Amino acid sequence: MVLEDILKKDVAWKAYQCSESITIDDLLVSKIILEASGYSYDMLDRKKVAVNYTDIQSFLAKEAGSLCDSYASDLLYNLKEVDELLHQTETDFHERIAFGFWGSGVDSNTLTLSRLSRPNVYGSIASNYRALYVLDIDMSHTEGGIPEVKMTLGLVFKENEKRSVAE
């Protein structure tokens, strides 16, 4: 697996030739894994949109347990970022969060993009990650101002191993 396989073609070329930074939206999703959506406010927390994404959380937790030799709990930091976004109910937005699974934990956006933007330093995608997923979060509002959220977990890259739960 090479960088060109997971990025928009022009972006991969720029990353190699110009050391241009890769953005989270440059990552290509090869397969939709799970989706969740919610409407209205959470009954227990009126500042948070109500969405049940436990299937997504469970999937990511299983992947962390299966793909990480240590520090699988790094996943909790990424999930905390998701929870913080679900509290931003005032405006419409699209956010994408990376989950880069490797032997020593789960990388977030900053480290994932840093590794991908510097292939000459860090090596190929396959030498860095056992799996790479992105969670797209789209917040919008009804005419009455009620928040709606759609979450989509997509697979960007997965090492060809039997221990992955993505298959």
PDB file of C-alpha atoms in Angstrom:
ATOM      1  CA  MET A   1       0.000   0.000   0.000  1.00  0.00           C
ATOM      2  CA  VAL A   2       1.409   3.373  -1.002  1.00  0.00           C
ATOM      3  CA  LEU A   3       0.329   6.928  -0.337  1.00  0.00           C
ATOM      4  CA  GLU A   4      -1.263   7.247  -3.778  1.00  0.00           C
ATOM      5  CA  ASP A   5      -3.737   4.501  -2.873  1.00  0.00           C
ATOM      6  CA  ILE A   6      -5.283   6.431   0.001  1.00  0.00           C
ATOM      7  CA  LEU A   7      -5.100  10.037  -1.209  1.00  0.00           C
ATOM      8  CA  LYS A   8      -6.507  12.104  -4.019  1.00  0.00           C
ATOM      9  CA  LYS A   9      -4.002  11.747  -6.874  1.00  0.00           C
ATOM     10  CA  ASP A  10      -2.810  15.365  -7.034  1.00  0.00           C
ATOM     11  CA  VAL A  11      -2.375  15.518  -3.255  1.00  0.00           C
ATOM     12  CA  ALA A  12      -0.161  12.428  -3.113  1.00  0.00           C
ATOM     13  CA  TRP A  13       2.104  13.853  -5.808  1.00  0.00           C
ATOM     14  CA  LYS A  14       2.424  17.181  -3.989  1.00  0.00           C
ATOM     15  CA  ALA A  15       3.230  15.412  -0.712  1.00  0.00           C
ATOM     16  CA  TYR A  16       6.092  13.527  -2.340  1.00  0.00           C
ATOM     17  CA  GLN A  17       7.461  16.321  -4.503  1.00  0.00           C
ATOM     18  CA  CYS A  18       6.839  19.486  -2.517  1.00  0.00           C
ATOM     19  CA  SER A  19       6.561  18.259   1.063  1.00  0.00           C
ATOM     20  CA  GLU A  20       3.104  19.807   1.087  1.00  0.00           C
ATOM     21  CA  SER A  21       1.039  18.885   4.117  1.00  0.00           C
ATOM     22  CA  ILE A  22      -1.829  16.480   3.716  1.00  0.00           C
ATOM     23  CA  THR A  23      -5.184  17.487   5.177  1.00  0.00           C
ATOM     24  CA  ILE A  24      -7.709  15.162   6.744  1.00  0.00           C
ATOM     25  CA  ASP A  25     -10.106  15.702   3.834  1.00  0.00           C
ATOM     26  CA  ASP A  26      -7.482  14.434   1.368  1.00  0.00           C
ATOM     27  CA  LEU A  27      -7.901  10.868   2.655  1.00  0.00           C
ATOM     28  CA  LEU A  28      -9.976   8.594   0.418  1.00  0.00           C
ATOM     29  CA  VAL A  29     -12.512   6.257   2.006  1.00  0.00           C
ATOM     30  CA  SER A  30     -12.453   2.837   0.338  1.00  0.00           C
ATOM     31  CA  LYS A  31     -15.392   1.367   2.249  1.00  0.00           C
ATOM     32  CA  ILE A  32     -18.158   2.618   4.552  1.00  0.00           C
ATOM     33  CA  ILE A  33     -18.061   0.536   7.739  1.00  0.00           C
ATOM     34  CA  LEU A  34     -20.873   1.966   9.909  1.00  0.00           C
ATOM     35  CA  GLU A  35     -23.248   4.925  10.081  1.00  0.00           C
ATOM     36  CA  ALA A  36     -25.219   6.571  12.875  1.00  0.00           C
ATOM     37  CA  SER A  37     -27.534   9.563  12.966  1.00  0.00           C
ATOM     38  CA  GLY A  38     -29.330  11.576  15.592  1.00  0.00           C
ATOM     39  CA  TYR A  39     -31.907  14.290  15.834  1.00  0.00           C
ATOM     40  CA  SER A  40     -32.758  16.687  18.664  1.00  0.00           C
ATOM     41  CA  TYR A  41     -31.007  17.248  21.965  1.00  0.00           C
ATOM     42  CA  ASP A  42     -29.831  14.603  24.419  1.00  0.00           C
ATOM     43  CA  MET A  43     -32.368  14.204  27.233  1.00  0.00           C
ATOM     44  CA  LEU A  44     -29.645  14.115  29.891  1.00  0.00           C
ATOM     45  CA  ASP A  45     -27.458  16.839  28.391  1.00  0.00           C
ATOM     46  CA  ARG A  46     -29.412  19.582  26.631  1.00  0.00           C
ATOM     47  CA  LYS A  47     -26.214  21.033  25.170  1.00  0.00           C
ATOM     48  CA  LYS A  48     -25.431  17.837  23.238  1.00  0.00           C
ATOM     49  CA  VAL A  49     -27.060  16.369  20.146  1.00  0.00           C
ATOM     50  CA  ALA A  50     -28.662  12.969  20.722  1.00  0.00           C
ATOM     51  CA  VAL A  51     -27.002  10.244  18.670  1.00  0.00           C
ATOM     52  CA  ASN A  52     -26.423   6.601  19.501  1.00  0.00           C
ATOM     53  CA  TYR A  53     -23.085   5.687  17.966  1.00  0.00           C
ATOM     54  CA  THR A  54     -22.238   2.770  20.242  1.00  0.00           C
ATOM     55  CA  ASP A  55     -21.844   0.469  17.219  1.00  0.00           C
ATOM     56  CA  ILE A  56     -19.092   2.758  15.943  1.00  0.00           C
ATOM     57  CA  GLN A  57     -17.474   2.986  19.394  1.00  0.00           C
ATOM     58  CA  SER A  58     -17.624  -0.801  19.831  1.00  0.00           C
ATOM     59  CA  PHE A  59     -16.128  -1.427  16.407  1.00  0.00           C
ATOM     60  CA  LEU A  60     -13.234   0.956  17.077  1.00  0.00           C
ATOM     61  CA  ALA A  61     -12.646  -0.549  20.542  1.00  0.00           C
ATOM     62  CA  LYS A  62     -12.464  -4.051  19.033  1.00  0.00           C
ATOM     63  CA  GLU A  63     -10.033  -2.824  16.385  1.00  0.00           C
ATOM     64  CA  ALA A  64      -7.844  -1.181  19.041  1.00  0.00           C
ATOM     65  CA  GLY A  65      -7.799  -4.369  21.112  1.00  0.00           C
ATOM     66  CA  SER A  66      -7.012  -6.467  18.093  1.00  0.00           C
ATOM     67  CA  LEU A  67      -4.518  -4.253  16.233  1.00  0.00           C
ATOM     68  CA  CYS A  68      -2.589  -2.483  19.014  1.00  0.00           C
ATOM     69  CA  ASP A  69       0.054  -4.389  20.960  1.00  0.00           C
ATOM     70  CA  SER A  70       0.036  -1.648  23.610  1.00  0.00           C
ATOM     71  CA  TYR A  71      -1.691   1.659  24.400  1.00  0.00           C
ATOM     72  CA  ALA A  72      -5.012   0.665  22.818  1.00  0.00           C
ATOM     73  CA  SER A  73      -6.604   3.067  25.300  1.00  0.00           C
ATOM     74  CA  ASP A  74      -5.314   5.946  23.124  1.00  0.00           C
ATOM     75  CA  LEU A  75      -8.622   5.432  21.337  1.00  0.00           C
ATOM     76  CA  LEU A  76     -10.366   7.129  24.272  1.00  0.00           C
ATOM     77  CA  TYR A  77      -8.683  10.444  23.430  1.00  0.00           C
ATOM     78  CA  ASN A  78     -10.084  10.328  19.901  1.00  0.00           C
ATOM     79  CA  LEU A  79     -13.540   9.423  21.186  1.00  0.00           C
ATOM     80  CA  LYS A  80     -13.366  12.336  23.624  1.00  0.00           C
ATOM     81  CA  GLU A  81     -12.840  14.616  20.622  1.00  0.00           C
ATOM     82  CA  VAL A  82     -15.993  13.137  19.046  1.00  0.00           C
ATOM     83  CA  ASP A  83     -17.974  13.813  22.223  1.00  0.00           C
ATOM     84  CA  GLU A  84     -16.754  17.417  22.289  1.00  0.00           C
ATOM     85  CA  LEU A  85     -17.950  17.888  18.705  1.00  0.00           C
ATOM     86  CA  LEU A  86     -21.400  16.589  19.636  1.00  0.00           C
ATOM     87  CA  HIS A  87     -21.641  19.500  22.088  1.00  0.00           C
ATOM     88  CA  GLN A  88     -21.107  22.041  19.288  1.00  0.00           C
ATOM     89  CA  THR A  89     -24.766  22.314  18.373  1.00  0.00           C
ATOM     90  CA  GLU A  90     -24.879  26.034  17.540  1.00  0.00           C
ATOM     91  CA  THR A  91     -23.641  25.888  13.934  1.00  0.00           C
ATOM     92  CA  ASP A  92     -23.556  23.525  10.983  1.00  0.00           C
ATOM     93  CA  PHE A  93     -20.208  21.834  10.377  1.00  0.00           C
ATOM     94  CA  HIS A  94     -18.383  18.923   8.813  1.00  0.00           C
ATOM     95  CA  GLU A  95     -15.500  17.418  10.786  1.00  0.00           C
ATOM     96  CA  ARG A  96     -13.371  14.372  10.114  1.00  0.00           C
ATOM     97  CA  ILE A  97     -11.413  12.489  12.757  1.00  0.00           C
ATOM     98  CA  ALA A  98      -8.685   9.987  11.904  1.00  0.00           C
ATOM     99  CA  PHE A  99      -8.057   6.773  13.805  1.00  0.00           C
ATOM    100  CA  GLY A 100      -4.596   5.479  12.886  1.00  0.00           C
ATOM    101  CA  PHE A 101      -4.123   2.050  14.475  1.00  0.00           C
ATOM    102  CA  TRP A 102      -0.574   0.795  14.884  1.00  0.00           C
ATOM    103  CA  GLY A 103       1.371  -1.446  17.242  1.00  0.00           C
ATOM    104  CA  SER A 104       1.793   1.203  19.932  1.00  0.00           C
ATOM    105  CA  GLY A 105      -1.632   2.806  20.054  1.00  0.00           C
ATOM    106  CA  VAL A 106      -4.107   4.887  18.106  1.00  0.00           C
ATOM    107  CA  ASP A 107      -3.017   8.141  16.475  1.00  0.00           C
ATOM    108  CA  SER A 108      -5.305  11.149  16.186  1.00  0.00           C
ATOM    109  CA  ASN A 109      -5.536  13.649  13.315  1.00  0.00           C
ATOM    110  CA  THR A 110      -2.378  15.596  14.113  1.00  0.00           C
ATOM    111  CA  LEU A 111       0.019  12.666  14.308  1.00  0.00           C
ATOM    112  CA  THR A 112      -1.657  10.724  11.490  1.00  0.00           C
ATOM    113  CA  LEU A 113      -1.387  13.674   9.112  1.00  0.00           C
ATOM    114  CA  SER A 114       2.164  14.382  10.232  1.00  0.00           C
ATOM    115  CA  ARG A 115       3.200  10.820   9.415  1.00  0.00           C
ATOM    116  CA  LEU A 116       1.399  10.815   6.058  1.00  0.00           C
ATOM    117  CA  SER A 117       2.773  14.234   5.063  1.00  0.00           C
ATOM    118  CA  ARG A 118       6.359  13.063   5.546  1.00  0.00           C
ATOM    119  CA  PRO A 119       6.734   9.711   3.765  1.00  0.00           C
ATOM    120  CA  ASN A 120      10.473  10.296   3.361  1.00  0.00           C
ATOM    121  CA  VAL A 121      10.809  10.473   7.161  1.00  0.00           C
ATOM    122  CA  TYR A 122       8.195   7.990   8.386  1.00  0.00           C
ATOM    123  CA  GLY A 123       8.021   5.567   5.462  1.00  0.00           C
ATOM    124  CA  SER A 124       5.008   4.108   3.712  1.00  0.00           C
ATOM    125  CA  ILE A 125       1.469   3.961   5.051  1.00  0.00           C
ATOM    126  CA  ALA A 126       1.852   0.206   5.573  1.00  0.00           C
ATOM    127  CA  SER A 127       4.988   0.681   7.651  1.00  0.00           C
ATOM    128  CA  ASN A 128       3.140   3.139   9.909  1.00  0.00           C
ATOM    129  CA  TYR A 129      -0.370   1.767  10.332  1.00  0.00           C
ATOM    130  CA  ARG A 130      -2.126  -1.531  10.601  1.00  0.00           C
ATOM    131  CA  ALA A 131      -5.420   0.216   9.830  1.00  0.00           C
ATOM    132  CA  LEU A 132      -6.585   3.754   9.185  1.00  0.00           C
ATOM    133  CA  TYR A 133     -10.199   4.872   9.572  1.00  0.00           C
ATOM    134  CA  VAL A 134     -11.911   8.250   9.415  1.00  0.00           C
ATOM    135  CA  LEU A 135     -15.102   9.298  11.154  1.00  0.00           C
ATOM    136  CA  ASP A 136     -17.050  11.966   9.277  1.00  0.00           C
ATOM    137  CA  ILE A 137     -19.374  14.037  11.460  1.00  0.00           C
ATOM    138  CA  ASP A 138     -21.913  16.269   9.732  1.00  0.00           C
ATOM    139  CA  MET A 139     -23.976  18.634  11.887  1.00  0.00           C
ATOM    140  CA  SER A 140     -26.913  20.503  10.379  1.00  0.00           C
ATOM    141  CA  HIS A 141     -30.114  22.094  11.667  1.00  0.00           C
ATOM    142  CA  THR A 142     -33.785  21.839  10.774  1.00  0.00           C
ATOM    143  CA  GLU A 143     -35.785  24.953   9.928  1.00  0.00           C
ATOM    144  CA  GLY A 144     -36.809  25.032  13.585  1.00  0.00           C
ATOM    145  CA  GLY A 145     -33.174  25.086  14.706  1.00  0.00           C
ATOM    146  CA  ILE A 146     -33.078  21.492  15.965  1.00  0.00           C
ATOM    147  CA  PRO A 147     -29.626  19.895  15.472  1.00  0.00           C
ATOM    148  CA  GLU A 148     -29.237  16.808  13.320  1.00  0.00           C
ATOM    149  CA  VAL A 149     -26.039  14.795  13.083  1.00  0.00           C
ATOM    150  CA  LYS A 150     -24.857  12.069  10.751  1.00  0.00           C
ATOM    151  CA  MET A 151     -21.734  10.042  11.518  1.00  0.00           C
ATOM    152  CA  THR A 152     -20.014   7.805   8.978  1.00  0.00           C
ATOM    153  CA  LEU A 153     -17.065   5.553   9.799  1.00  0.00           C
ATOM    154  CA  GLY A 154     -14.998   4.826   6.710  1.00  0.00           C
ATOM    155  CA  LEU A 155     -12.059   2.550   6.063  1.00  0.00           C
ATOM    156  CA  VAL A 156      -9.076   4.240   4.422  1.00  0.00           C
ATOM    157  CA  PHE A 157      -6.516   1.456   4.749  1.00  0.00           C
ATOM    158  CA  LYS A 158      -6.260  -1.918   6.444  1.00  0.00           C
ATOM    159  CA  GLU A 159      -3.238  -4.146   6.617  1.00  0.00           C
ATOM    160  CA  ASN A 160      -4.031  -7.554   5.211  1.00  0.00           C
ATOM    161  CA  GLU A 161      -4.246  -9.422   8.516  1.00  0.00           C
ATOM    162  CA  LYS A 162      -6.801 -11.880   9.797  1.00  0.00           C
ATOM    163  CA  ARG A 163      -6.924 -10.247  13.230  1.00  0.00           C
ATOM    164  CA  SER A 164      -8.696  -7.124  11.940  1.00  0.00           C
ATOM    165  CA  VAL A 165     -12.424  -6.981  12.727  1.00  0.00           C
ATOM    166  CA  ALA A 166     -13.144  -4.937   9.568  1.00  0.00           C
ATOM    167  CA  GLU A 167     -13.749  -8.080   7.506  1.00  0.00           C
TER     168      GLU A 167
END
